[in-house]
mmCIF file of N, CA and C in Angstrom:
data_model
loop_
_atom_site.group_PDB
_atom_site.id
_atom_site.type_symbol
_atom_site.label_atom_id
_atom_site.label_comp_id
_atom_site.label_asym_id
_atom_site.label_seq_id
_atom_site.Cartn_x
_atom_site.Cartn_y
_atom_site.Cartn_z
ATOM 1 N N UNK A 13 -43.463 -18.427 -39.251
ATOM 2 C CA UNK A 13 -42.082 -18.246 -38.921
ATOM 3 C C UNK A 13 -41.423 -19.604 -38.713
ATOM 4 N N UNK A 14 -39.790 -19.628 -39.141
ATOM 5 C CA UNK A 14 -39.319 -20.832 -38.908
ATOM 6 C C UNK A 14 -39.222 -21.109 -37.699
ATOM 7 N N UNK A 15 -38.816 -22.021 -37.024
ATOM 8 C CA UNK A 15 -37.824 -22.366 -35.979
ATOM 9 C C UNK A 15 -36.688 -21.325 -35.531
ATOM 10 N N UNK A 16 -35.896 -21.493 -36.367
ATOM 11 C CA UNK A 16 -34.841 -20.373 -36.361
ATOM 12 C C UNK A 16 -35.236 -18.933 -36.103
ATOM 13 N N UNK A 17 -36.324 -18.708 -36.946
ATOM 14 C CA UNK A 17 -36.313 -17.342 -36.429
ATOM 15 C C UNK A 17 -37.160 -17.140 -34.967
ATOM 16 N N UNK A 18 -37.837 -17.817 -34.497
ATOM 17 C CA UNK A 18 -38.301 -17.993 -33.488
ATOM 18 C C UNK A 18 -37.188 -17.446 -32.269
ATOM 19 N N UNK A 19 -36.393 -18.636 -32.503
ATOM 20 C CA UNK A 19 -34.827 -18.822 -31.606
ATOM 21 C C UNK A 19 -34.747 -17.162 -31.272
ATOM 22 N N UNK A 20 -34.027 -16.953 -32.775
ATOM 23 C CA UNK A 20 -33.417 -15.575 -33.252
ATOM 24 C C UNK A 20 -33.963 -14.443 -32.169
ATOM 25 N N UNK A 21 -35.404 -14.638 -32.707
ATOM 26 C CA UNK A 21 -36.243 -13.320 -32.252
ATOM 27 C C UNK A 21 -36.160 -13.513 -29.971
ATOM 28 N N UNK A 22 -35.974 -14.391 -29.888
ATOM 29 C CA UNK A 22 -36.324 -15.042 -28.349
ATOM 30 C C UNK A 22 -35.249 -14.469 -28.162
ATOM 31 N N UNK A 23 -34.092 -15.149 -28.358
ATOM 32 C CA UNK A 23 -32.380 -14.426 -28.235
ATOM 33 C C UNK A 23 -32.312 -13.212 -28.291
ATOM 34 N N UNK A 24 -33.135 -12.284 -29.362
ATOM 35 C CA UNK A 24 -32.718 -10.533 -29.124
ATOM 36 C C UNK A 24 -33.547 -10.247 -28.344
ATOM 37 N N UNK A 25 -35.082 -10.761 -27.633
ATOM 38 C CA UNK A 25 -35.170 -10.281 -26.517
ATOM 39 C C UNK A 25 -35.018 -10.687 -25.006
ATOM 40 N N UNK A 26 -34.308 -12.062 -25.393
ATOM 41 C CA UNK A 26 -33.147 -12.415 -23.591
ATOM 42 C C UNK A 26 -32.047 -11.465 -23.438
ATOM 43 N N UNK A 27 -31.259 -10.915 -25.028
ATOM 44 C CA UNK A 27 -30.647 -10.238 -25.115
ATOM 45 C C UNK A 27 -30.700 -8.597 -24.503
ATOM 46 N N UNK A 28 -32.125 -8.017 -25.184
ATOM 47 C CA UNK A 28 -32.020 -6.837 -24.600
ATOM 48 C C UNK A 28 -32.282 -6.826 -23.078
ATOM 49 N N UNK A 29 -33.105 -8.005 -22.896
ATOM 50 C CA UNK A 29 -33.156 -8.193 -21.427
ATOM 51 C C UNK A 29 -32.324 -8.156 -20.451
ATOM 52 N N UNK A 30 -31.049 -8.975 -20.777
ATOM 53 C CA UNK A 30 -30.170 -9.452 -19.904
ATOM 54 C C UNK A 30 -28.809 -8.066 -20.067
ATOM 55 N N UNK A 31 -29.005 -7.317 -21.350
ATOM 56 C CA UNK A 31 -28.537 -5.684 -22.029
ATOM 57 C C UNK A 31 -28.865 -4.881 -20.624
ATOM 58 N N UNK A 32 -30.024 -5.156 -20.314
ATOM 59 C CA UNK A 32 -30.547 -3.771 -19.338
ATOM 60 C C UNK A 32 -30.471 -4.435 -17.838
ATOM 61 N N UNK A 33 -30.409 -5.597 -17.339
ATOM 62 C CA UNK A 33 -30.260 -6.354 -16.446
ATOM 63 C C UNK A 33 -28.451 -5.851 -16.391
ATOM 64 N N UNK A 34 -27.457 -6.100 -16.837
ATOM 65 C CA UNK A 34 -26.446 -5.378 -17.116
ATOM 66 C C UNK A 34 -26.278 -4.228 -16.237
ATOM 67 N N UNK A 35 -27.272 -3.425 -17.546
ATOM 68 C CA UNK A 35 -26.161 -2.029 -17.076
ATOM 69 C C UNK A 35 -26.682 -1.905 -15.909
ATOM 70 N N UNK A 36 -27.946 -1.803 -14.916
ATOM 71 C CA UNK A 36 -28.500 -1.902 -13.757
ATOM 72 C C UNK A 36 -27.462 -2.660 -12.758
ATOM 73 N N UNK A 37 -27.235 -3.447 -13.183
ATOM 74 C CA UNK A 37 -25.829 -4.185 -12.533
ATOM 75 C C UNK A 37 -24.514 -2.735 -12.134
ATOM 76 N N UNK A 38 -24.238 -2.713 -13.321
ATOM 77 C CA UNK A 38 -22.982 -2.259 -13.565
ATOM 78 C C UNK A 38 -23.685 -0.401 -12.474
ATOM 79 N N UNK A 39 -24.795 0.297 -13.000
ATOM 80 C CA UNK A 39 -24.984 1.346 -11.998
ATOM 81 C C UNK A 39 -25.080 0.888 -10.047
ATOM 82 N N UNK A 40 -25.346 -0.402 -10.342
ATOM 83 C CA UNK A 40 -25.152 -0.685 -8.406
ATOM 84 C C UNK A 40 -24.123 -0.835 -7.858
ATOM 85 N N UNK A 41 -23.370 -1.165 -8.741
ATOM 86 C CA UNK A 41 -21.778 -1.887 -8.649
ATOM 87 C C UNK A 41 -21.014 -0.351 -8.380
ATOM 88 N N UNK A 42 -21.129 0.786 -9.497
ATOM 89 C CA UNK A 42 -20.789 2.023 -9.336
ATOM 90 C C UNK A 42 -21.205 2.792 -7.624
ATOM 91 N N UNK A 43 -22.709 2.625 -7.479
ATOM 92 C CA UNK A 43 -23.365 2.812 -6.109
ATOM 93 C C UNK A 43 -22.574 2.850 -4.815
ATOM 94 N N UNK A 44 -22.250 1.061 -5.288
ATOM 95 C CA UNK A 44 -21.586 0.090 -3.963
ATOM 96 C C UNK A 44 -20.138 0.870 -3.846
ATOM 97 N N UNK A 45 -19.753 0.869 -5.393
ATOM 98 C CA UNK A 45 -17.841 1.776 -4.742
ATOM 99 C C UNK A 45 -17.878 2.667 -4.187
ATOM 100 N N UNK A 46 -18.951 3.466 -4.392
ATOM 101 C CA UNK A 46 -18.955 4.792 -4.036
ATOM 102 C C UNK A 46 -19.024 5.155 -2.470
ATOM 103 N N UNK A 47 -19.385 4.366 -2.360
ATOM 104 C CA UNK A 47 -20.554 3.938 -0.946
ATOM 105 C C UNK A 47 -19.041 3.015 -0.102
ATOM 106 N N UNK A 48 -18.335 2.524 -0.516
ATOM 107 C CA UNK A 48 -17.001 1.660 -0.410
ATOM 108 C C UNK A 48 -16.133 2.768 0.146
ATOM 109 N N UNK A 49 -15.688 3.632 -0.871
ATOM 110 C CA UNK A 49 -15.131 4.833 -0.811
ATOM 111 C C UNK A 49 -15.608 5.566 0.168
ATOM 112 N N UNK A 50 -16.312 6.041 0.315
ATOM 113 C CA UNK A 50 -17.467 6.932 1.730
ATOM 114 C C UNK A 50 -16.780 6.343 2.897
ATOM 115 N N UNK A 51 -17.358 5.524 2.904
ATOM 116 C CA UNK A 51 -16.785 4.633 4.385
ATOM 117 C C UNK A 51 -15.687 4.429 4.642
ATOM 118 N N UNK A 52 -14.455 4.096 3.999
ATOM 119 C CA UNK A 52 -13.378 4.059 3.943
ATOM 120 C C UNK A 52 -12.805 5.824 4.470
ATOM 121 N N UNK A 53 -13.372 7.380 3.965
ATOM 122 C CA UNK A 53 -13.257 8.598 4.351
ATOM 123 C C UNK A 53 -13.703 8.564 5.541
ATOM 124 N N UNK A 54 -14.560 7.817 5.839
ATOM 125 C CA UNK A 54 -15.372 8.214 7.367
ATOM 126 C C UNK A 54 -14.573 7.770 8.592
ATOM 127 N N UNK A 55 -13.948 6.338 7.453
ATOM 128 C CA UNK A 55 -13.310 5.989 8.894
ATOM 129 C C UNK A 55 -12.055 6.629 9.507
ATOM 130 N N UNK A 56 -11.142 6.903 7.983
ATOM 131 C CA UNK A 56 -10.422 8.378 8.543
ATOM 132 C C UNK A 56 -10.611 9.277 9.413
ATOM 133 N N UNK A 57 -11.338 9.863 8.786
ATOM 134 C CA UNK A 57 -11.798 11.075 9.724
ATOM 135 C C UNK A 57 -11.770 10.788 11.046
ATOM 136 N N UNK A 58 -12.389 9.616 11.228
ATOM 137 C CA UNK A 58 -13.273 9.000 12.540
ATOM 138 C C UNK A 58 -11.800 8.879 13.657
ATOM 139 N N UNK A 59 -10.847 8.505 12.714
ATOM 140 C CA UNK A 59 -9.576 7.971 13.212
ATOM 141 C C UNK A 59 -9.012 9.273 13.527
ATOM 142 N N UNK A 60 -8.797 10.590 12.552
ATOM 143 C CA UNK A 60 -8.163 11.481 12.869
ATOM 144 C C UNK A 60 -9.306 12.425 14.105
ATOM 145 N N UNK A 61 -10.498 11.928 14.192
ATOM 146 C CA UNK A 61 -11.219 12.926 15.508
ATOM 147 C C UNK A 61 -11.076 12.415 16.461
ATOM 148 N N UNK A 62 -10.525 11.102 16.616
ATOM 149 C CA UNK A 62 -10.206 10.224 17.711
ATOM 150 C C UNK A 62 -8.452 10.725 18.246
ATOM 151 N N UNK A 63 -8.144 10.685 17.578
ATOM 152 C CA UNK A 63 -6.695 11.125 18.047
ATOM 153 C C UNK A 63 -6.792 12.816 18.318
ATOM 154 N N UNK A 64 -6.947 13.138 17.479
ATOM 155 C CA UNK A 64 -7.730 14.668 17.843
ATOM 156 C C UNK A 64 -8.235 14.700 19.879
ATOM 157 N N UNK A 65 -9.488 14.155 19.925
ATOM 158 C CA UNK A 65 -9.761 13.624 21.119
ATOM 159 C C UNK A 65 -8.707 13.326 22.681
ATOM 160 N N UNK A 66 -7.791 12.616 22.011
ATOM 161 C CA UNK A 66 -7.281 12.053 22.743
ATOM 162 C C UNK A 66 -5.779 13.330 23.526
ATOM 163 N N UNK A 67 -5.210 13.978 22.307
ATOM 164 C CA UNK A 67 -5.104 15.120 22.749
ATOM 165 C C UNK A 67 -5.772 16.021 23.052
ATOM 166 N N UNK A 68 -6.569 16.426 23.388
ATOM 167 C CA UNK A 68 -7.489 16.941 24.023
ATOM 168 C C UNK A 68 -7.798 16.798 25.257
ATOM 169 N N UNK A 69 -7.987 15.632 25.353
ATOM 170 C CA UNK A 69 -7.611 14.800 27.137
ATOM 171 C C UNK A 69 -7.469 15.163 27.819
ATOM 172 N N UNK A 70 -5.679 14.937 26.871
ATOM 173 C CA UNK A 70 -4.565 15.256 27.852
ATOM 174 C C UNK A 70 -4.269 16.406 27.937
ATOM 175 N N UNK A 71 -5.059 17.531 27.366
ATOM 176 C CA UNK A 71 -4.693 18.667 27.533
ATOM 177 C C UNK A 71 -5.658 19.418 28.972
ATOM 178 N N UNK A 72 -7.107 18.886 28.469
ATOM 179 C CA UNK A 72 -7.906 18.992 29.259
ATOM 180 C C UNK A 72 -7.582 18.540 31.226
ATOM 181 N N UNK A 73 -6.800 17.166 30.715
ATOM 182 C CA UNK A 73 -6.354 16.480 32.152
ATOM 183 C C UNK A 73 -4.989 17.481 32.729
ATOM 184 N N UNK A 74 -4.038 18.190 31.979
ATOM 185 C CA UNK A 74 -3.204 19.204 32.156
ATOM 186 C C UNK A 74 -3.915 20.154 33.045
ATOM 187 N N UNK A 75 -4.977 20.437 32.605
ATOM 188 C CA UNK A 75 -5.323 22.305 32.999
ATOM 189 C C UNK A 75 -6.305 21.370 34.349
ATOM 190 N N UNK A 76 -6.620 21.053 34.456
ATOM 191 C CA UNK A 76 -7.382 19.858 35.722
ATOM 192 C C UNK A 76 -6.536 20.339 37.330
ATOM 193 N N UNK A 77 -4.961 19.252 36.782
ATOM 194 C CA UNK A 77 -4.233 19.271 37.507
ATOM 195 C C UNK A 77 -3.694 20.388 37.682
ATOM 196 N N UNK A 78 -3.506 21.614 37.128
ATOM 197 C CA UNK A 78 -3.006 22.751 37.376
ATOM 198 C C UNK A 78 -3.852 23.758 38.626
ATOM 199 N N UNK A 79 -4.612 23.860 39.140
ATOM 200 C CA UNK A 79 -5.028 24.443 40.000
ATOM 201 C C UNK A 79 -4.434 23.786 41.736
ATOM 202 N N UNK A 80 -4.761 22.215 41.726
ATOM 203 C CA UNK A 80 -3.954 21.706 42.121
ATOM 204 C C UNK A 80 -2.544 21.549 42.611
ATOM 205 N N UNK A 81 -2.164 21.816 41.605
ATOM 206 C CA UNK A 81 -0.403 22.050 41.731
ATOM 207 C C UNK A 81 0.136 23.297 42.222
ATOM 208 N N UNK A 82 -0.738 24.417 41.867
ATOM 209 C CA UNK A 82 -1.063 25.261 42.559
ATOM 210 C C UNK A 82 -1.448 25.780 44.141
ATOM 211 N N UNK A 83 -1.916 24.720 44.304
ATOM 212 C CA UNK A 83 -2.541 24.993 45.568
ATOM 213 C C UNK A 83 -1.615 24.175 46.788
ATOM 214 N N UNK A 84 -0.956 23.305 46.167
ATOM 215 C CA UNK A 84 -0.325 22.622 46.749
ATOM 216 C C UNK A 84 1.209 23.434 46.846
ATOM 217 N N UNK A 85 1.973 23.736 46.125
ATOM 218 C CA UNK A 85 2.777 25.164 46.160
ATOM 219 C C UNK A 85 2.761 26.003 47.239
ATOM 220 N N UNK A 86 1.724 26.333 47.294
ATOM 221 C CA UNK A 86 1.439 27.810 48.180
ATOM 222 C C UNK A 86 0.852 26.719 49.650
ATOM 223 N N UNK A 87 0.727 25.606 49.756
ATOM 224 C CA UNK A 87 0.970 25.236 50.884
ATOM 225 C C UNK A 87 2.100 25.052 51.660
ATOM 226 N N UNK A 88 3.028 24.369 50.939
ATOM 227 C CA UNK A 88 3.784 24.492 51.124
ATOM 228 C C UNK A 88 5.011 25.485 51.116
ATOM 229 N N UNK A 89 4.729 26.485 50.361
ATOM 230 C CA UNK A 89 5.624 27.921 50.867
ATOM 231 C C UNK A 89 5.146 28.432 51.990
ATOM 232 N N UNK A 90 4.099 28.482 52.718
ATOM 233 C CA UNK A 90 2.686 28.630 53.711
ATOM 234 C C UNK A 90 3.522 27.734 55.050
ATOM 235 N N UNK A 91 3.737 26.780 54.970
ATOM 236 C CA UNK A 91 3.849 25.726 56.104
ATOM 237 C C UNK A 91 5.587 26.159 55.756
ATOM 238 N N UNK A 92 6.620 26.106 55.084
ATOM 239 C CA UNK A 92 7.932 26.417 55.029
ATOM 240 C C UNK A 92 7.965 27.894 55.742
ATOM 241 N N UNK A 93 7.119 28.998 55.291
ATOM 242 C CA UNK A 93 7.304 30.014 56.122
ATOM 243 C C UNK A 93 7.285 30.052 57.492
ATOM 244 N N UNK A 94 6.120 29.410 58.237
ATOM 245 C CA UNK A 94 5.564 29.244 59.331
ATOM 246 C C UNK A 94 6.673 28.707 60.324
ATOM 247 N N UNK A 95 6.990 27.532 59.562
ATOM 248 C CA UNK A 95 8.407 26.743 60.085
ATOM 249 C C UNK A 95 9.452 27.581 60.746
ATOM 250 N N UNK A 96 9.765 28.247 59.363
ATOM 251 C CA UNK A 96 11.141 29.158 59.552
ATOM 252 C C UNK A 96 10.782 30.134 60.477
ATOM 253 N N UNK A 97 9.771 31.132 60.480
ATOM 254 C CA UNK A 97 9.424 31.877 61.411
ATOM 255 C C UNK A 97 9.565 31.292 62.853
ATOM 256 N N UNK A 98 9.011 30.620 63.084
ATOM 257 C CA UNK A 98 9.058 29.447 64.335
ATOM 258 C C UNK A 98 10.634 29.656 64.548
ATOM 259 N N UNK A 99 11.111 28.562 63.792
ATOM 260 C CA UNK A 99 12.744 28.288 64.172
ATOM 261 C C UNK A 99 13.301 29.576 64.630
ATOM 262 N N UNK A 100 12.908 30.443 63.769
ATOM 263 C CA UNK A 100 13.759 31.586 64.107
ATOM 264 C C UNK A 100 13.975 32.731 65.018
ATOM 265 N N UNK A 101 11.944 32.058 65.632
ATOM 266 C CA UNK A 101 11.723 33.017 66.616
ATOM 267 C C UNK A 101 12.803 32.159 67.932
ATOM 268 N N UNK A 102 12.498 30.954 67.985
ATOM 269 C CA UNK A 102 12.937 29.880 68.744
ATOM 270 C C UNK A 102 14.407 30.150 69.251
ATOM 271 N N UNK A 103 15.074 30.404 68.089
ATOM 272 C CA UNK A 103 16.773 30.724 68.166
ATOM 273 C C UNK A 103 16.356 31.707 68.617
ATOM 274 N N UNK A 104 16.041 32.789 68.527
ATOM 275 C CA UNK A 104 16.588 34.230 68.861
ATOM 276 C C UNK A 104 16.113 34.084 70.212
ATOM 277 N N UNK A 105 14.861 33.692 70.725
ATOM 278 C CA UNK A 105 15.080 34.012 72.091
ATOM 279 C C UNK A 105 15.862 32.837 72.943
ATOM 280 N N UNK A 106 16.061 31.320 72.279
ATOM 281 C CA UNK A 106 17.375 31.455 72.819
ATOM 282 C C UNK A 106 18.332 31.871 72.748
ATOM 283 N N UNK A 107 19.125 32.664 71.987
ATOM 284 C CA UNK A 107 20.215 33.171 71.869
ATOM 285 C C UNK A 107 19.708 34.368 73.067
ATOM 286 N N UNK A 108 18.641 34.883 73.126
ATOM 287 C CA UNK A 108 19.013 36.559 73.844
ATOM 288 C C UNK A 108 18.869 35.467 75.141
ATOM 289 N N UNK A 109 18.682 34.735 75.902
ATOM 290 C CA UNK A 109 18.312 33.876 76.947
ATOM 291 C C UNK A 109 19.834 33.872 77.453
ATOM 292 N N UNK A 110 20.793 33.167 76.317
ATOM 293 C CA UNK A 110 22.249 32.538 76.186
ATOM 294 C C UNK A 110 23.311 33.909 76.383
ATOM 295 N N UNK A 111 22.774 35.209 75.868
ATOM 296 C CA UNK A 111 23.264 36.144 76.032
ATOM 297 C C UNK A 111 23.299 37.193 76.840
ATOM 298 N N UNK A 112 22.051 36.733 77.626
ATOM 299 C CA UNK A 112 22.274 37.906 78.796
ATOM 300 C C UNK A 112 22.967 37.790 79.552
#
């Protein structure tokens, strides 16, 4: 064989070599977007379960304070009654005191 074809023959197989070195490339590269893409959805999500979350909270921290607010209500209609009863017993027997 010449020289040349030596070359030749060396070249078509760096060629098919560097052919399949390629597309192996080009399927990781596909891999990697994909895999790019993924993560990029996740972090969405991640973002919309977080806000999700966060109302939730505050809904959770709502119904918390509601028993509370509750209870505090009825104390105070509790202690306003008591009051008025008082006062009122207070007046009347001064008034029947003032009136006899």
């Amino acid at each position: 064989m010449d020289n040349w074809e030596i070359t030749l023959v060396e070249t078509e197989a760096r060629s098919k070599s560097n052919l399949h070195r390629i597309n192996e490339l080009a399927r990781e590269h596909e891999a990697i977007h994909e895999l790019a893409i993924s993560v990029k959805e996740i972090a969405v999500n991640t973002q919309a379960i977080q806000r999700e979350l966060t109302q939730q909270g505050a809904k959770i921290e709502a119904l918390e304070k509601l028993p509370a607010q509750r209870w505090h209500t009825m104390v105070k209609a509790l202690v306003t009654t008591c009051v008025s009863t008082l006062a009122g017993g207070v007046i009347g027997a001064v008034l029947a005191l003032i009136l006899k």
